[in-house]
Coordinates of C-alpha atoms in Angstrom, one line a residue:
Chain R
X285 CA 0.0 0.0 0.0
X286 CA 1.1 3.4 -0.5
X287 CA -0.2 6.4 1.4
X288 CA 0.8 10.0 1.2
X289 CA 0.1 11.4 4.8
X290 CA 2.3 14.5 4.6
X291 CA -0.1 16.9 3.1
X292 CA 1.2 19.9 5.3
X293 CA 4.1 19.2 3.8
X294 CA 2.8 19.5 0.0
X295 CA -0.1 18.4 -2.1
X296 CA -0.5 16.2 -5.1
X297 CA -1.9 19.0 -7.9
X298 CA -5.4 18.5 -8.3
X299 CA -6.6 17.4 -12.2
X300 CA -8.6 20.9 -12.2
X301 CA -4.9 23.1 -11.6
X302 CA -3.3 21.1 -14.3
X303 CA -5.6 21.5 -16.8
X304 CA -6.1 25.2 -16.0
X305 CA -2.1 25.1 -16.1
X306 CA -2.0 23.7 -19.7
X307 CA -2.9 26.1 -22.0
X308 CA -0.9 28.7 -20.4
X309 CA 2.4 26.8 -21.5
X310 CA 1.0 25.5 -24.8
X311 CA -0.8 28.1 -26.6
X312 CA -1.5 31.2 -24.3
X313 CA 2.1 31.8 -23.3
X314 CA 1.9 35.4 -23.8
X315 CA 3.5 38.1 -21.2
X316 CA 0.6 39.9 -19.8
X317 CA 2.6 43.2 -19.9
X318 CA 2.6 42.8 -23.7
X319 CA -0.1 45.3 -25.6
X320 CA -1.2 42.7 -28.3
X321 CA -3.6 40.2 -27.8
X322 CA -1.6 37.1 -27.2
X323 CA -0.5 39.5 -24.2
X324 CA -3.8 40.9 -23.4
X325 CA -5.4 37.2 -22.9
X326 CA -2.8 36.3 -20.2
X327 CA -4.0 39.5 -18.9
X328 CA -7.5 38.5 -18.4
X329 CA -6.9 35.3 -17.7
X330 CA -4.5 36.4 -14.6
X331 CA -6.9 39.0 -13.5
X332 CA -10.1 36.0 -13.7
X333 CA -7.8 34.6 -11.2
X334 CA -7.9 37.5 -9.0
X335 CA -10.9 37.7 -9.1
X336 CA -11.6 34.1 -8.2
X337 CA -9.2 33.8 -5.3
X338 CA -10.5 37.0 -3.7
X339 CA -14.2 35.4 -3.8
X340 CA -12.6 32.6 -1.9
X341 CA -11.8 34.7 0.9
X342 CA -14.2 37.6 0.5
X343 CA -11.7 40.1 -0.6
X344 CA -11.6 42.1 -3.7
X345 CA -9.3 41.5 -6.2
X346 CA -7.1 44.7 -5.8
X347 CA -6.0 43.2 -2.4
X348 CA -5.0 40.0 -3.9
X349 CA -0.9 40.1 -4.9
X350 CA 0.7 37.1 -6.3
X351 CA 4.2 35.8 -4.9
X352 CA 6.0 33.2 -4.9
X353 CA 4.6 31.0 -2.3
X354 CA 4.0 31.6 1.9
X355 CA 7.2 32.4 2.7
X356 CA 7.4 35.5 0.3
X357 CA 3.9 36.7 1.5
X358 CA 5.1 36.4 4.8
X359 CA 8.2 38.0 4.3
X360 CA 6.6 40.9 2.4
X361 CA 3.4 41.4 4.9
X362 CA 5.7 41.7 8.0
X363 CA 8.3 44.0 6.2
X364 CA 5.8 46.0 5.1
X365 CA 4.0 46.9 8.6
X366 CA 6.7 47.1 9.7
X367 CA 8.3 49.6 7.6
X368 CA 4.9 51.5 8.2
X369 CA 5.7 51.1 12.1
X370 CA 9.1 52.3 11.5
X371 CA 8.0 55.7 10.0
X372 CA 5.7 56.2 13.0
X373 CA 7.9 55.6 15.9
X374 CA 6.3 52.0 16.5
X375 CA 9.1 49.2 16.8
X376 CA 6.1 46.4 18.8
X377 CA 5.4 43.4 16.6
X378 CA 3.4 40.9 18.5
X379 CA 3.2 37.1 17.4
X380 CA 3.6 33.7 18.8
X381 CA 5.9 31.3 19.7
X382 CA 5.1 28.9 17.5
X383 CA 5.0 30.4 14.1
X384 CA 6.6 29.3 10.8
X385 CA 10.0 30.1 10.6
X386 CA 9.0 32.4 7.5
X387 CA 7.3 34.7 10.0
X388 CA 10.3 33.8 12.8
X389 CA 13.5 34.6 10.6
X390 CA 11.9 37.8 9.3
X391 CA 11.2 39.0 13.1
X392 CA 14.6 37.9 14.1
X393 CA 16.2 40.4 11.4
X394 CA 13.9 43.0 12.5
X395 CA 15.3 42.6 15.9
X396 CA 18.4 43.1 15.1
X397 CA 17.6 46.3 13.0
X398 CA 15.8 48.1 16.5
X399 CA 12.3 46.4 16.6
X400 CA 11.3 44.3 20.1
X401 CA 9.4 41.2 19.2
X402 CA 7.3 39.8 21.7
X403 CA 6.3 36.1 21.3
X404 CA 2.9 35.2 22.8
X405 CA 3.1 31.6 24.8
X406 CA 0.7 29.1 22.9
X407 CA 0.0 27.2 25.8
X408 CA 0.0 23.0 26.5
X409 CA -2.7 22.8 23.8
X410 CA -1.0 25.5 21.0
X411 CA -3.7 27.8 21.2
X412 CA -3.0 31.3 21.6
X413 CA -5.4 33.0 24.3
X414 CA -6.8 36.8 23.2
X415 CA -6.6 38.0 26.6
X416 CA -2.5 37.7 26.7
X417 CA -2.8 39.6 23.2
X418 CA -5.1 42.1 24.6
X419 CA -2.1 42.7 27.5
X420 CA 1.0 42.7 24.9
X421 CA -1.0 45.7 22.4
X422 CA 1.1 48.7 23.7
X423 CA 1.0 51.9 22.2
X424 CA 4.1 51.1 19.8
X425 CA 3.0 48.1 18.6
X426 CA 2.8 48.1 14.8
X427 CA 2.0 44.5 14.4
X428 CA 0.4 41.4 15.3
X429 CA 1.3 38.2 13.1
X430 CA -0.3 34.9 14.4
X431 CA -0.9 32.2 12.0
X432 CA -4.3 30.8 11.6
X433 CA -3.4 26.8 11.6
X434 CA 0.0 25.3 12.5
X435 CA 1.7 23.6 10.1
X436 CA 3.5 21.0 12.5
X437 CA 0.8 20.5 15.2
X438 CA -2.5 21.7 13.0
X439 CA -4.1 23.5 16.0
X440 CA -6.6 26.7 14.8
X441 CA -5.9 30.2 16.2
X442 CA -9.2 32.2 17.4
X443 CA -8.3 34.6 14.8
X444 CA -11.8 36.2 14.4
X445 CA -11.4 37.1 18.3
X446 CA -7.4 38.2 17.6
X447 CA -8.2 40.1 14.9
X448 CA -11.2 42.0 16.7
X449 CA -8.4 42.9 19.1
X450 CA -6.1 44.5 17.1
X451 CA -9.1 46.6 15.1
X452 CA -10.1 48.2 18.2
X453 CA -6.4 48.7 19.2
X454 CA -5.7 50.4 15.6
X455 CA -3.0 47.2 15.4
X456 CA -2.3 45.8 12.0
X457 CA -3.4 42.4 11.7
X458 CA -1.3 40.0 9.9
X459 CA -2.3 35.9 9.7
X460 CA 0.1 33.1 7.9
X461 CA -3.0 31.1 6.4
X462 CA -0.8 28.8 4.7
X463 CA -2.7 25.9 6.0
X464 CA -6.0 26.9 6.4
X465 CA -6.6 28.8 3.1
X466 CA -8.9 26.1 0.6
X467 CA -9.3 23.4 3.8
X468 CA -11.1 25.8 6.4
X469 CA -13.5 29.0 5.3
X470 CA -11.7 32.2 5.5
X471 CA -13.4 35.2 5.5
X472 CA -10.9 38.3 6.1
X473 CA -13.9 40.9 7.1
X474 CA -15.3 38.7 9.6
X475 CA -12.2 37.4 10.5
X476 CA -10.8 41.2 11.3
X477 CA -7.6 40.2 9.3
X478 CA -5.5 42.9 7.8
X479 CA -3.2 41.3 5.5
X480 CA -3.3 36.9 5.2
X481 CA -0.7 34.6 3.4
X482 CA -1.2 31.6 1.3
X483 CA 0.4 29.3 -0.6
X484 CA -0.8 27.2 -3.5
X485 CA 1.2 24.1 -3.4
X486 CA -1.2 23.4 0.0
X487 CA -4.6 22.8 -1.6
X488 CA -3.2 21.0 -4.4
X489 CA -2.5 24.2 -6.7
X490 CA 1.4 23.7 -8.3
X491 CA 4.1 24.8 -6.2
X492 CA 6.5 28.3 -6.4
X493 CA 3.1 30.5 -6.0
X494 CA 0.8 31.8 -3.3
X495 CA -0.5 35.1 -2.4
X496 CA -0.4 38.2 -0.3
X497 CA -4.1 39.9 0.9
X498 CA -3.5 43.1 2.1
X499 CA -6.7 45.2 2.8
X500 CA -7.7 48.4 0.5
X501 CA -5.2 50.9 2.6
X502 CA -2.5 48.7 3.8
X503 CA 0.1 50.4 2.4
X504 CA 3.3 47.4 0.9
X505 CA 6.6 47.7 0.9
X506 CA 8.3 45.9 -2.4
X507 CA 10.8 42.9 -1.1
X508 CA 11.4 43.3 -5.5
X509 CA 11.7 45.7 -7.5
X510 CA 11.8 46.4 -11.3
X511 CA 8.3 46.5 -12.9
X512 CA 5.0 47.3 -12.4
X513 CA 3.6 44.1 -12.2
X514 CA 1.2 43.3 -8.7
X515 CA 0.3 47.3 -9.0
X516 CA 4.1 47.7 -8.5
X517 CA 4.1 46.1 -5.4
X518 CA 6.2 42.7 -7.0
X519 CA 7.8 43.3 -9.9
X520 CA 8.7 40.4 -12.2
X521 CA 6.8 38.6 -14.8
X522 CA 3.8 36.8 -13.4
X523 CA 3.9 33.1 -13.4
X524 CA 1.2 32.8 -14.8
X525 CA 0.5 29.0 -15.7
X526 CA 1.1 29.0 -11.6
X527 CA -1.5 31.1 -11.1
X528 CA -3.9 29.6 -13.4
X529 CA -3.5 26.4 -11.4
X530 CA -3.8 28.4 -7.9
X531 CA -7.1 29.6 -9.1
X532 CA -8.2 26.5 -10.4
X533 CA -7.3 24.6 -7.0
X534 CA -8.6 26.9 -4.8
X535 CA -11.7 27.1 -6.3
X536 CA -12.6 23.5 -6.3
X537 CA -11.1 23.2 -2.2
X538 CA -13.7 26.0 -1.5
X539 CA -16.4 24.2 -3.5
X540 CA -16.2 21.1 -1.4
X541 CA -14.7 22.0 1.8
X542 CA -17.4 21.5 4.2
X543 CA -17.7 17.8 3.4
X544 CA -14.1 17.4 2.7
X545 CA -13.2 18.5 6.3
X546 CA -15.9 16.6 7.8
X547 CA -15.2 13.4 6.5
X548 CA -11.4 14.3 7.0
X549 CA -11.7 15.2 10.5
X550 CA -13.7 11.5 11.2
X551 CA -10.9 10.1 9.7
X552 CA -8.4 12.2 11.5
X553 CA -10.3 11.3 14.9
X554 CA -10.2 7.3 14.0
X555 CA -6.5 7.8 13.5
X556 CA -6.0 9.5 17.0
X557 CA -8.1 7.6 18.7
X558 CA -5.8 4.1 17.1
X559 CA -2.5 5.8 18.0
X560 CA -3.2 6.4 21.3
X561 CA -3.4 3.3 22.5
X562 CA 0.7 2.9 22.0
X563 CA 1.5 3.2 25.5
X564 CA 3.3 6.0 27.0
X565 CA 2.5 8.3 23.8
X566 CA 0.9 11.5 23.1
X567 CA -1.0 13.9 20.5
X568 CA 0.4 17.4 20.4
X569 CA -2.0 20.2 20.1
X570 CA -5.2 20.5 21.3
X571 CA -7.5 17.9 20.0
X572 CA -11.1 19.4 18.9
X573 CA -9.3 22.5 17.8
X574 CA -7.1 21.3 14.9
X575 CA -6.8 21.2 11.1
X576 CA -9.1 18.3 9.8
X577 CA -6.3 16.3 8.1
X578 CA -3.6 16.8 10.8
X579 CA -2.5 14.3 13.5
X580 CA 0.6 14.8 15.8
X581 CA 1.8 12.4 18.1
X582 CA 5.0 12.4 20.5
X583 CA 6.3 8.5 21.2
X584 CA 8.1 8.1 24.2
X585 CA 11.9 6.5 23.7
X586 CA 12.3 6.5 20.3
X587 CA 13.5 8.8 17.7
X588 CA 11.5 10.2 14.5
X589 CA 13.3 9.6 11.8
X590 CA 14.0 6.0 12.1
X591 CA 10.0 5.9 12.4
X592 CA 9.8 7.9 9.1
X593 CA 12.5 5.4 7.4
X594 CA 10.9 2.7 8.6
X595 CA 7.1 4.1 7.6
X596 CA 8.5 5.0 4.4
X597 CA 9.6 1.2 4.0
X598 CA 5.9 0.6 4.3
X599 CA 4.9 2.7 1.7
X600 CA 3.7 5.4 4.1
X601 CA 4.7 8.8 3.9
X602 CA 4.6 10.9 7.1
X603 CA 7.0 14.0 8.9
X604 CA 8.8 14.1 12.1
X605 CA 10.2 17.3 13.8
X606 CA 12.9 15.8 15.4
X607 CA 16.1 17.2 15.2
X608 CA 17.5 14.5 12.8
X609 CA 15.0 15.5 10.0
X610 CA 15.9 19.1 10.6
X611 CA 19.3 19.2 9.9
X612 CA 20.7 20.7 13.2
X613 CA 20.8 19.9 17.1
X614 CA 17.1 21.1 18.1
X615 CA 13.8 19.2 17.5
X616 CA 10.9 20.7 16.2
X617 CA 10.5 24.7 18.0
X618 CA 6.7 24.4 17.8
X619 CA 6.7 20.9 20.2
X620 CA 9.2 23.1 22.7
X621 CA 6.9 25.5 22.6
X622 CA 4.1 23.4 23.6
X623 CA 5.9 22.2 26.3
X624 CA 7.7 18.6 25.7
X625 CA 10.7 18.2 26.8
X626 CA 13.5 17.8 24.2
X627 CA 14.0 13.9 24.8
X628 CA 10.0 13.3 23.7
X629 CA 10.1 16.2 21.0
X630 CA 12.5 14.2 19.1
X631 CA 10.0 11.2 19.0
X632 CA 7.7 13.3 17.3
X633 CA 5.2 12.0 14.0
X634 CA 3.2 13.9 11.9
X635 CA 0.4 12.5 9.7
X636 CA -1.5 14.8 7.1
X637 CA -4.4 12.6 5.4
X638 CA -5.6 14.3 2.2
X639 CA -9.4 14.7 0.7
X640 CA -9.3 11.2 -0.7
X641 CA -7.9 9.4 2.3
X642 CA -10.3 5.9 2.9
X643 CA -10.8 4.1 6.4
X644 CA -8.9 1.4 5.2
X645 CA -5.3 3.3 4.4
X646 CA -5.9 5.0 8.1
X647 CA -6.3 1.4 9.7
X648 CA -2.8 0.5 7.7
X649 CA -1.0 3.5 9.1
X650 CA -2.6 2.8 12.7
X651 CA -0.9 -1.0 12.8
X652 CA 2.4 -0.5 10.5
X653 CA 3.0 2.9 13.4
X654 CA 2.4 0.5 16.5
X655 CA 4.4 -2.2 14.9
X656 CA 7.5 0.4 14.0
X657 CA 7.1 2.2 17.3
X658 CA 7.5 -1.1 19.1
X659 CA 10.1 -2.6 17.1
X660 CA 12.6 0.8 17.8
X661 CA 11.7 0.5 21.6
X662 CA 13.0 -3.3 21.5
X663 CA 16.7 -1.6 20.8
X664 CA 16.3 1.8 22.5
X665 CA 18.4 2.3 25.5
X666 CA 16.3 5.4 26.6
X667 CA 13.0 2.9 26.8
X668 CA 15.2 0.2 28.7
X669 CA 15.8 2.7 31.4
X670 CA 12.6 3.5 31.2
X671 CA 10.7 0.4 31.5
X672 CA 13.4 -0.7 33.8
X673 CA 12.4 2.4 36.1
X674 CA 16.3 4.1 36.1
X675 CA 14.5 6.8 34.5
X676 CA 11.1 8.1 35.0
X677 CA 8.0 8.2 32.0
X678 CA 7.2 11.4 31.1
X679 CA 4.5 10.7 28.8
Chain C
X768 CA 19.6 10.4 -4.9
X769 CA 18.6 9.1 -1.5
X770 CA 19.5 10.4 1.8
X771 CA 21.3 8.0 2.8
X772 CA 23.9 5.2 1.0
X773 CA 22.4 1.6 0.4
X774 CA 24.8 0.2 2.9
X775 CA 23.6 2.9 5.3
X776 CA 19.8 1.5 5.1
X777 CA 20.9 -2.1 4.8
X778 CA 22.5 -1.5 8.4
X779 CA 19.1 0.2 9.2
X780 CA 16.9 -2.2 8.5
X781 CA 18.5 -4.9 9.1
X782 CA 20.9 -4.1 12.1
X783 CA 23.6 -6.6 13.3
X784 CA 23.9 -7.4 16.8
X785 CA 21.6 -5.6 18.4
X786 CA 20.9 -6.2 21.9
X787 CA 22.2 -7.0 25.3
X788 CA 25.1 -9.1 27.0
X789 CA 23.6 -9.9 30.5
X790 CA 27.3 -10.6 31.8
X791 CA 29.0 -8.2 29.9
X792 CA 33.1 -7.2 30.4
X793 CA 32.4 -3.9 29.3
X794 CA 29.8 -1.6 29.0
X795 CA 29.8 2.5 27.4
X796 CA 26.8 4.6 26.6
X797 CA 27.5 8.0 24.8
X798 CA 25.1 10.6 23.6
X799 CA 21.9 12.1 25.8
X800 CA 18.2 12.1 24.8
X801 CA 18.7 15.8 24.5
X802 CA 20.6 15.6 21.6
X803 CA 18.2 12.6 20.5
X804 CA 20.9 10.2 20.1
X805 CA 22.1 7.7 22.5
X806 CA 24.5 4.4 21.9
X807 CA 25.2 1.6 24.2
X808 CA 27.7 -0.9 23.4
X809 CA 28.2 -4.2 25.2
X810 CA 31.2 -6.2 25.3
X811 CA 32.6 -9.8 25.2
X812 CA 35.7 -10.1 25.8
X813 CA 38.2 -13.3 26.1
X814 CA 41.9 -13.5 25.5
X815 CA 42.5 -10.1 24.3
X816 CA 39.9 -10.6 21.7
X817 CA 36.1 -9.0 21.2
X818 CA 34.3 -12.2 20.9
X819 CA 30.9 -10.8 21.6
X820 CA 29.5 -7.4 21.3
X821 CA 25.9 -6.2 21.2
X822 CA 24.4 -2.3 20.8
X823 CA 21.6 -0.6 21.8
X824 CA 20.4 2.7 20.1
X825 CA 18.0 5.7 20.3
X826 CA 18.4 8.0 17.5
X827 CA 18.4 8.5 13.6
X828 CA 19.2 6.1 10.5
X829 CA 22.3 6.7 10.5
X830 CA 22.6 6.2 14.0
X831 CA 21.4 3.0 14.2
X832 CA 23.4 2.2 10.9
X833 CA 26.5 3.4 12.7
X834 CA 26.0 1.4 15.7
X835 CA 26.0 -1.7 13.6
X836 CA 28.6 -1.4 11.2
X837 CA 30.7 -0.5 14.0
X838 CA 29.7 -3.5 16.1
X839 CA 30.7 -5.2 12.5
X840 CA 34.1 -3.5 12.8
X841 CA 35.1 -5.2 15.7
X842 CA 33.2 -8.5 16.5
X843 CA 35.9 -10.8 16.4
X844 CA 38.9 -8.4 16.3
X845 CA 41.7 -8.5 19.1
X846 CA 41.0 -5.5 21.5
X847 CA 44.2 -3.3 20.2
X848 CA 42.3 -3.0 16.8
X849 CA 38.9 -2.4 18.2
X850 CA 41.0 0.3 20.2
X851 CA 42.0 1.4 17.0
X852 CA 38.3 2.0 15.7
X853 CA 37.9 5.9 14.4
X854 CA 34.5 7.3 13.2
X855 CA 35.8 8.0 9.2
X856 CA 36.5 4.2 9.5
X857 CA 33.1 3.6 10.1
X858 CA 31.7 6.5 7.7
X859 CA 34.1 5.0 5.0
X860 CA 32.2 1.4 6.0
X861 CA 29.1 2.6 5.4
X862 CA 29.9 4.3 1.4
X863 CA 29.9 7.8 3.6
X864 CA 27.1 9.5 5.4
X865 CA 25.6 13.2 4.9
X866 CA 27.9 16.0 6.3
X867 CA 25.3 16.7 8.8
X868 CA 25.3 13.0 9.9
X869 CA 29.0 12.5 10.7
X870 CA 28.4 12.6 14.8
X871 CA 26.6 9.3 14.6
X872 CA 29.8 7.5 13.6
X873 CA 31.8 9.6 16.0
X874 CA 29.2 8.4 18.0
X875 CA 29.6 5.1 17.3
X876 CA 33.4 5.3 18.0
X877 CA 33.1 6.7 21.5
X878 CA 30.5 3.7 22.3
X879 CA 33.0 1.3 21.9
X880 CA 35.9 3.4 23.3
X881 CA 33.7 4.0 26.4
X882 CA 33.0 0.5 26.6
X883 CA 36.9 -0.6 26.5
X884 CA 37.6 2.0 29.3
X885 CA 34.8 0.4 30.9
X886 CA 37.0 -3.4 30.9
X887 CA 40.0 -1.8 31.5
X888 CA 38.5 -0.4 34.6
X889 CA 37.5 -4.0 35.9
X890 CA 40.6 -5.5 34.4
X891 CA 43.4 -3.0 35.1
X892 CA 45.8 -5.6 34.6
X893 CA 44.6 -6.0 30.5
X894 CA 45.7 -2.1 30.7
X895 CA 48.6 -1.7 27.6

């Protein structure tokens, strides 16, 4: 069997973005700066999409801007307010702990250029609570940025209540959407949200494009320059077979997300439910309030990416944030910020089911992780002091 | 390309001598959970010679892979040439591992080393 549970990681493209794709890089491959009509139908065709992707989220299509995936929108959104902030004294940005390291590695270098970041705690169950954002808004705050899902432990941000904040504060409001936009509804009026970043490649759009929504008056700042594309706010020729497939995706995600998150989250709740009974384990995040397709679960004694290997063996692909998958010395930020201690972090396993994921493929991944998890326990010294009682369970 | 070499997951998936020696003659454990790896080797040893040796591991692919070609390395070897055991050895054992994945065989040498300091300490008279 062969199962591709790492959808926070990427999605397969969806027939619908192909085929919106294909004519764009066969026949209609015209610049849609150029005056004559080859140029002219690109044009249209890129402004369709605009219009499209704003429906999605209730924007208009002058406040959609096309980038080059999440971590540009997120580069560009925080930049910007912050370069707003600059020129009015303010040097606050407020976010949380846990964010993608888009949003993270943009506020460090803003630290270091004079701004003071302050990092909301997200709590045991990686929620953010509005009253500690209500206490951090001081009067030189020129932003808040807290994403709306988390892309490691998949647990939702109140960001209607966040956002209300910050508009009756006068506080920009910034939210990394990344993996909410096309799986949950998004409505940036309701929502109070200021500016929002999304990126196709997550509801099975093609991958090297997202977008920036900054609200009518929200004044960016260009991270490139050297056109007037993206009402000179991105200069560079729009991609746009890329954003003929964003358009495409999103649409059809919006058109059936209320049953595709239902039946997800089901699933998602069956796969909990037949991880948890591995002894001494745990699911990260809080467990109502989380993406539909997202399951994250700490394993006591054992490290993540010998699970992955192993899982991958078995035709099951999955995502660990343990420090050996990351490349350095620390496991994943977002568990530590949660709270588990670095030795448990380390055991870490996240699952992302897709739309078309089936009872049976969840039951496969249930047994094949007991029977992995098990297996690199037999050989683990950590679990032999632990079941031997020289060191205590923390799990 | 894969992440790792085809010896690498060969010693992954199917490690040699994994385990415990109940009545070991020496025993070394390197590494902490912090870091998420740990290696524990255990030792046989009769006549100046590793007869016996078993490992133990929390950590990564190439950790566990590490931890059994090392074992490999030695099983069988007089104790002056398990002494003798350095990390590239190991690496070089394994057709190389990723830069960032080098501290599992250095790992994998300090297991054993630690485990030969632990004889040497109950048999001070085997000291060279």
């Amino acid at each position: 069997m062969r199962i591709y549970a790492d959808n926070a990681a990427t999605t397969k493209p969806s027939r619908a973005a192909i085929n919106a794709m294909l004519p764009f890089l066969e026949e209609e491959y015209g610049n849609p700066s150029s005056l004559y009509a080859l140029g002219q139908r690109a044009k249209e065709a890129l402004e369709q999409a605009r219009e499209e992707i704003a429906a999605v989220i209730r924007a208009t299509p002058k406040e959609i801007f096309f980038t080059s995936g999440g971590s540009e929108a997120d580069n560009q959104a925080i930049l910007s307010a912050a370069e707003i902030g600059r020129k009015a004294g303010k040097r606050r940005i407020i976010s949380a702990a846990f964010e993608h390291h888009a949003v993270l590695h943009t506020l460090n270098r803003l630290e270091k250029d004079g701004f003071d970041v302050t990092l909301l705690d997200v709590h045991e169950n990686g929620v953010v609570r509005p009253a500690e954002l209500e206490a951090a808004i001081r009067g030189d705050t020129c932003l808040v940025t807290v994403m709306t899902a988390n892309n490691e432990i998949g647990t939702l941000q109140p960001i209607r209540e966040l956002g209300a904040i910050c508009k009756k504060r006068g506080v920009p409001f910034h939210t990394d959407a990344v993996q909410a936009v096309g799986h949950l509804p998004v409505d940036v009026d309701a929502d109070n949200i200021d500016m929002l970043s999304a990126s196709a490649h997550k509801f099975h759009g093609p991958k090297g494009v997202g977008f920036l929504y900054a609200r009518n008056g929200v004044r960016l700042s260009n991270l490139i320059e050297g056109g007037a594309q993206e009402r000179g706010k991105r200069a560079g020729t729009e991609n746009v077979p890329a954003i003929m497939g964003m358009a495409a995706a999103l649409k059809e995600s919006a058109s059936r997300m209320a049953e595709d998150a239902a039946r997800m989250g089901a699933l998602r709740d069956r796969l909990i439910a037949g991880l948890q009974e591995i002894p001494h384990s745990a699911l990260n995040g809080d467990a109502a309030k989380r993406l539909p397709g997202n399951v994250n679960f700490c394993f006591e004694g054992i490290e993540g990416e010998g699970l992955l290997l192993h899982l991958d063996d078995r035709g099951i692909c999955a995502s660990s944030g343990s420090a050996c998958t990351s490349g350095s010395l620390e496991p994943s930020h977002v568990l530590l910020a949660i709270g588990r201690a670095h030795d448990v972090a380390h055991g870490s396993l996240r699952l992302t089911i897709g739309e078309d994921a089936t009872e049976e493929e969840i039951d496969y991944i249930i047994r094949n992780v007991k029977e992995v998890v098990e297996y690199l326990r037999g050989f683990s010294p950590v679990w032999r002091d632990l079941t031997s009682g020289k060191a205590q369970f923390i799990l | 390309m894969a992440l790792y070499s085809e010896k690498v997951m060969d010693h992954f998936r199917n490690p040699r001598n994994v385990g415990v020696i109940e009545d070991a003659d020496g025993v070394g454990e390197v590494g902490n959970a912090k870091c998420g790896d740990i290696m524990k080797m255990y030792l046989k040893i009769e006549d100046d010679v590793v007869t016996d040796v078993k490992f133990e591991t929390f950590g990564c692919g190439s950790a566990i892979a590490s931890s059994s070609m090392a074992t490999e390395l030695i099983k069988g070897k007089p104790v002056a040439d398990a002494m003798k055991l350095t990390n590239k050895a190991v690496a070089e054992a394994l057709d190389g591992l990723p830069a960032y994945k080098m501290h599992c065989s250095v790992l994998a040498e300090e297991a054993i080393q630690s485990a030969l300091e632990d004889y040497y300490e109950k048999h001070p008279e085997k000291k060279p």
